[in-house]
Amino acid sequence: MSISMNRRALLGAAAASAFASAAPATFAQGSPDRTAILAAMKKAAAFMTDEVAVGGGYVWNVLPDFSRRWGELEASPTIIWVQPPGTATVGHAFLDAYHATGDEQFYDAAKSAADALVAGQHPRGGWNYVVDTAGEESLKAWYETYGHNAWRMEEYHRFYGNATFDDAGTAEASQLLLRVYLEKRERKYRAPLDKAIQFVLDAQYPNGGWPQRFPFVENGGAHGHADYTPYITFNDDVAGENIEFLLYAHQALGSNDARLVDAIERGMDIYVKTQQPMPQPAWGLQHFPDTLKPAPARTIEPQAFATHTTGTNIRSMIGFYRLTGDRKFLERLPEALDWLDQVRTPQNLIAPGRTHPTFILEGSNTPVYIHRRGSNITNGQYYADTNPNNLIVHYGSFRNVDTAAIRAEYEAAAAMDPAALIAASPLKARAGSLKLPKYFTLRDVSIWDMSTDARRERPMTPARVAELVSGLNARGYWPSPLTTTSNPYIGPAPAEVTGGEYQTTRVGDLWDTSPYNTDFPVECISTQVFVRNLGDLIEGLAA
């Protein structure tokens, strides 16, 4: 079962640094000793906490002279990022290093990241994508400039003033607070942890679904669009992330709080309730809370069924059967799998690694594809139609859904004995009988890793460890290529269309602050690379 989105897989997928120096010959035949590995870990951590951090928090990429900083968008000098691989991800890496070494430097670094998150926690308990250490007025100014002008990043077009479950930011921040609190039971972390738990409980609808953002705000739409954030959300595994966090809290805190188990059970049940009837037994990215029908979201996400979400939800429900032994989670999965086979992409449109259209219209099984016209946020529009040509590249109109693999997972689960499943279930186990995984950043962990180390399957090679120890530069970071960049904010976008053709590009004209891939990468300091490399050195210590 994989309740959570694979948000940590990116840590192992980061490109190797184009700027790293070659390993010296002294390491060619073997790995550095423990002293050298620990020294490299401590030096890299000190650079992050002493020079890169802002108020204990982090963004994703920083230029070496700190003149520009980026998360999902360019950040002001006072902003930190909550979305992975931001502040909480780095905090998890520090705590993993502490577990591997017992060195208090790493525990203090993890606490600094947790403190930054506590300082930016919404009064109700969750987190926004970003936190501005200079305060709300400074954050509003950023939203009115960089956020508002990011044409394709509609979630940043306005300041909501609430918190979000999107992109696992609230889930990962909550998990870090849980881990830091459990480490030494420092009382100052218990209140914000309890607030985070309460936020997940408060945001849940009685029917079990969770919205994208909470608390709800008046007139939440941006640029005349209806506000989609209160809709029941499956996109980016919002429900699965919340279920996972509540399970961690239930077990790790030893809590017999019936509210947690009730919320988990209702959270699983919403998958059953929102699976649509035949002949389209599928799910959308979001669903209306009242009718439970598929709902529209951003303008790149029409009111339609989503094939990749349907595949993810099938896998989640297989996991729910493993948690509960209740066959209601399996009953209609063959219908959904048959439907996915039915709506596969026509042979003449199949692209490498893609099997299905992303969106299928309700009532007709007609695929629709996403396009845009214009050049910036002021004059540009996104739209969907049945034309599979000239598609935007920053949001896939085709997906890879391996129905054969999912069907095999279903059949294996269906053959399992419910009694044996219940006996091994983290949900059914006595609260407090399971511990959190020892490590959170070495691989993509889940509730099934509880009471284990959650290490990687393959041991770290001596050559890789030597490369990392020697590749750390004199300042204390691993030079990395900045493969994405963005236009700086230069003022409000004009109403007239400017420049060339932006139908398929990741960025529009010079006024568009959306990120885009660059063919001319410069050196940067990457939190993603830091977390990946620190994890490799942790594995190197074990080897």
mmCIF file of C-alpha atoms in Angstrom, residues 11-20 464 467-468 478-483 528-529 532-533:
data_model
loop_
_atom_site.group_PDB
_atom_site.id
_atom_site.type_symbol
_atom_site.label_atom_id
_atom_site.label_comp_id
_atom_site.label_asym_id
_atom_site.label_seq_id
_atom_site.Cartn_x
_atom_site.Cartn_y
_atom_site.Cartn_z
ATOM 1 C CA LEU A 11 15.135 13.053 -3.525
ATOM 2 C CA GLY A 12 16.687 10.101 -5.280
ATOM 3 C CA ALA A 13 15.904 11.405 -8.753
ATOM 4 C CA ALA A 14 17.837 14.658 -8.571
ATOM 5 C CA ALA A 15 20.306 15.067 -11.376
ATOM 6 C CA ALA A 16 23.955 14.577 -10.507
ATOM 7 C CA SER A 17 25.698 17.889 -10.015
ATOM 8 C CA ALA A 18 27.320 19.275 -13.123
ATOM 9 C CA PHE A 19 29.577 21.319 -10.905
ATOM 10 C CA ALA A 20 30.799 18.721 -8.388
ATOM 11 C CA ARG A 464 29.436 7.249 -4.075
ATOM 12 C CA GLU A 467 32.363 11.316 -4.329
ATOM 13 C CA LEU A 468 30.185 13.122 -1.793
ATOM 14 C CA TRP A 478 27.489 20.561 -3.008
ATOM 15 C CA PRO A 479 27.409 22.805 -6.120
ATOM 16 C CA SER A 480 24.344 21.920 -8.170
ATOM 17 C CA PRO A 481 22.925 23.062 -11.517
ATOM 18 C CA LEU A 482 19.931 25.388 -11.355
ATOM 19 C CA THR A 483 17.937 23.716 -14.112
ATOM 20 C CA GLN A 528 16.838 18.639 -2.771
ATOM 21 C CA VAL A 529 20.473 17.766 -3.444
ATOM 22 C CA ARG A 532 19.580 13.361 -1.068
ATOM 23 C CA ASN A 533 23.324 13.595 -0.361
#
